Amino acid sequence: MDMRVLLISVLLGFVSHVRAKTDSNECISKNAKTCGECIRTGPQCVWCKDPDFKPSRCDEMESLQKAGCTALGIENPRGTVTIDKNKPVTNRKIEGGENLRPEEITQIQPQKFTLNLRSGEPQKFTLTFKRAEDYPIDLYFLMDLSDSMRSNLENVKNLGADLAREMRDITKDLRIGFGSFLGKLVMPFIPMTPKYLQNPCFPNDSTAPFSYKNVLSLTNDSTLFTQEVSKQKTSGNLDSPEAGFDAIMQAAVCTKEIGWRNVTRLLVFSTDAGFHFAGDGKLDYPTISQLVDTLSDNNIQTIFAVTEQFRALYQELSALIPKSTVGTLSTSSSNVIQLIIDSYNSLSAEVILENSRLPPDVFISYVSHCKNGVSRKGESGRTCFNISIGDEVTFDIEITAKGCPSDGKSETIKIKPLGFNEEVEIVLNFICECECHKDGIPNSQSCHFGNGTLECGVCRCNNGRLGRLCECSQDEVKTDDLDANCRRGKGTEVCSNNGECVYGMCECKKRDNPEERYSGTFCECDNFNCDRSNNKLCGGHGRCECRKCICDPNYAGSACDCPLDTSTCLASNKQICNGRGTCECGVCKCTDSKFQGPTCEICPTCPGVCTQHKDCVQCRAFATGDKKDTCEKECGYFNLKVVKMMNELPHPHDQPYINHCKERDANDCWFFFTYASKNDSTIEVHVVEELTC
């Protein structure tokens, strides 16, 4: 296998292992020194504040309970969600409905939450959004008045009355305003000669060049709109791109001057040219990102009403601006009203939730539940499409904190539907300490004669004191390098890499298995890393102390796998190993090469082997001979196999210590057999089934 592939496979396996560990319900900070440190690790970690509790205080609930922590000693604060303001969404009809002020209309519910967040524990809540009928609209028409738009201006003059009439099925509360733009009054955009500045389109009648004018603030007087727009004249400049971004920025932020209400805000941007943006001049223009942020911050939805020539350009721009759309102007803008209505319907059919900037280590996720049972997750979970007036959709929102964000100080974030004035306020409180933190006992006698505060069952030392019980003075340890007190020697690991150096003293790690422990001044010892035999620590015949086996009586060896008892080496003559070997760890080691077997009593090559076993072979193979009556009792010490022909007997090279035997019976007939002692000390006899007489 390619080494790169192998490495990737190993890494993927490691990542999967780590993910499996971190995604489990296991507490991974069992060495936490304080209750706050413990609970900030994750929701699975629980603290025991019982004063005399000896095991690790930070662990899973079940482990602490098994270790004897009392119910009153458990510290396990949990997060909560509280609804602080919950005004129902508005239900009313455009015909016959009650007249409500904009601030009395509610489209998103609830409006305020308080979340208490513990590290790693998500808190969930649901928002409901419903498009209200007859919702007020402010529409500001921002028009390019360069001379090429002269014919378009004529069709816009009657826009106020015509638009109010056409949109009566959408809202009865429509206000409309008008602004115009051209270009910056500097070279090279505008010639700065007096004649040009007076009438740039001479001999045609035109107005002096300008950058941006708020011609008419938002009003519900359509007659006034017609009068003011009718007074407008086109003007001229040198280049085709216009200063539209400048005009949009001013129209968006000048809330009082434009007259924006907290209702649906539409800005119709009408032009037959491109746009200047940042970098185009020494009196610089806004960047696209500034434009996006400003429109979003002021809840303005933008309709780009442009000629076919520039449609593609503005579609690219619109893709960067949430809640914006592009419509194509026909010749002389004769379709501008239908364009506005279609664009408004398109914009209002989309609901996009946006949240304000999150504090560091705070995370948010959305799941939308839209029309026709459609649900979305991830970034798509912020959005629902094809929402009609009166439709209701919901969003499940989950907020999670990691650690102790903002040093435990409360934060407030807001969620709002883009293009709408309403927002949801969410107060975030972070659970960084346990309740027992408030009940600390200063100068407690439990902390070495009052040298610390007893807090949640452990000591928090006063200044100048160190140690688990504040038993050490800083003068007693090397305060310039506390870790040096936790090393066995120069170049060695702190606490042998098996613990933490706390105020110059090693506190050894706790193991998942409570029977396994690190120990020693520098955590250099443990009771689980000794030699093993038969997969048992110290062979099951000793205990592990500081990585060495201490054997039980009658056992020896590095893994206590050598019994000192010699009874297993006694031969039938009561001699150790038949006097022909030594007993080592309960097993005979034969010193005479001719002898073998568990007690060195078998001698396959000694003279008389055939004669010695003749009677037993005869009685078992042929039921004859001197031992036929005692055969079962005396002759069961070997395995017997019968073969048909002599050439089927094992050959001498088949196994060690094989004997070929030929013996005569009482009827003067010969029988043939082999006698062999195998390596596992069993005896095997092969006999030819027919006698030779």
Coordinates of N, CA, C and O in Angstrom, one line a residue, residues 61 137 172 174 185 261 308 362 427 682:
M61 N -22.0 11.6 36.2 CA -22.9 11.5 37.3 C -22.9 10.1 37.9 O -22.7 9.9 39.1
I137 N -46.2 50.3 3.9 CA -45.1 50.3 3.0 C -44.6 51.8 2.8 O -45.4 52.7 2.5
K172 N -53.2 49.6 2.3 CA -53.9 50.8 2.2 C -53.0 52.0 2.8 O -53.4 53.1 2.7
L174 N -49.7 53.4 2.1 CA -48.5 53.5 1.2 C -48.0 55.0 1.3 O -48.8 55.9 1.0
L185 N -19.5 66.4 -8.3 CA -19.2 67.7 -8.9 C -17.7 68.0 -8.9 O -17.2 69.0 -8.3
R261 N -40.4 55.2 8.3 CA -41.0 54.6 9.4 C -40.5 53.2 9.7 O -39.8 52.6 8.8
E308 N -32.3 47.1 -20.1 CA -31.9 45.7 -20.5 C -30.3 45.7 -20.6 O -29.7 44.7 -20.3
V362 N -19.5 31.4 20.9 CA -20.9 31.1 20.9 C -21.4 30.8 19.4 O -20.9 31.5 18.5
V427 N -31.0 37.6 25.4 CA -30.0 37.8 26.4 C -29.3 36.5 26.8 O -30.0 35.5 27.1
T682 N 2.6 -37.4 25.0 CA 1.7 -38.6 24.8 C 2.4 -39.7 24.1 O 3.4 -39.5 23.4

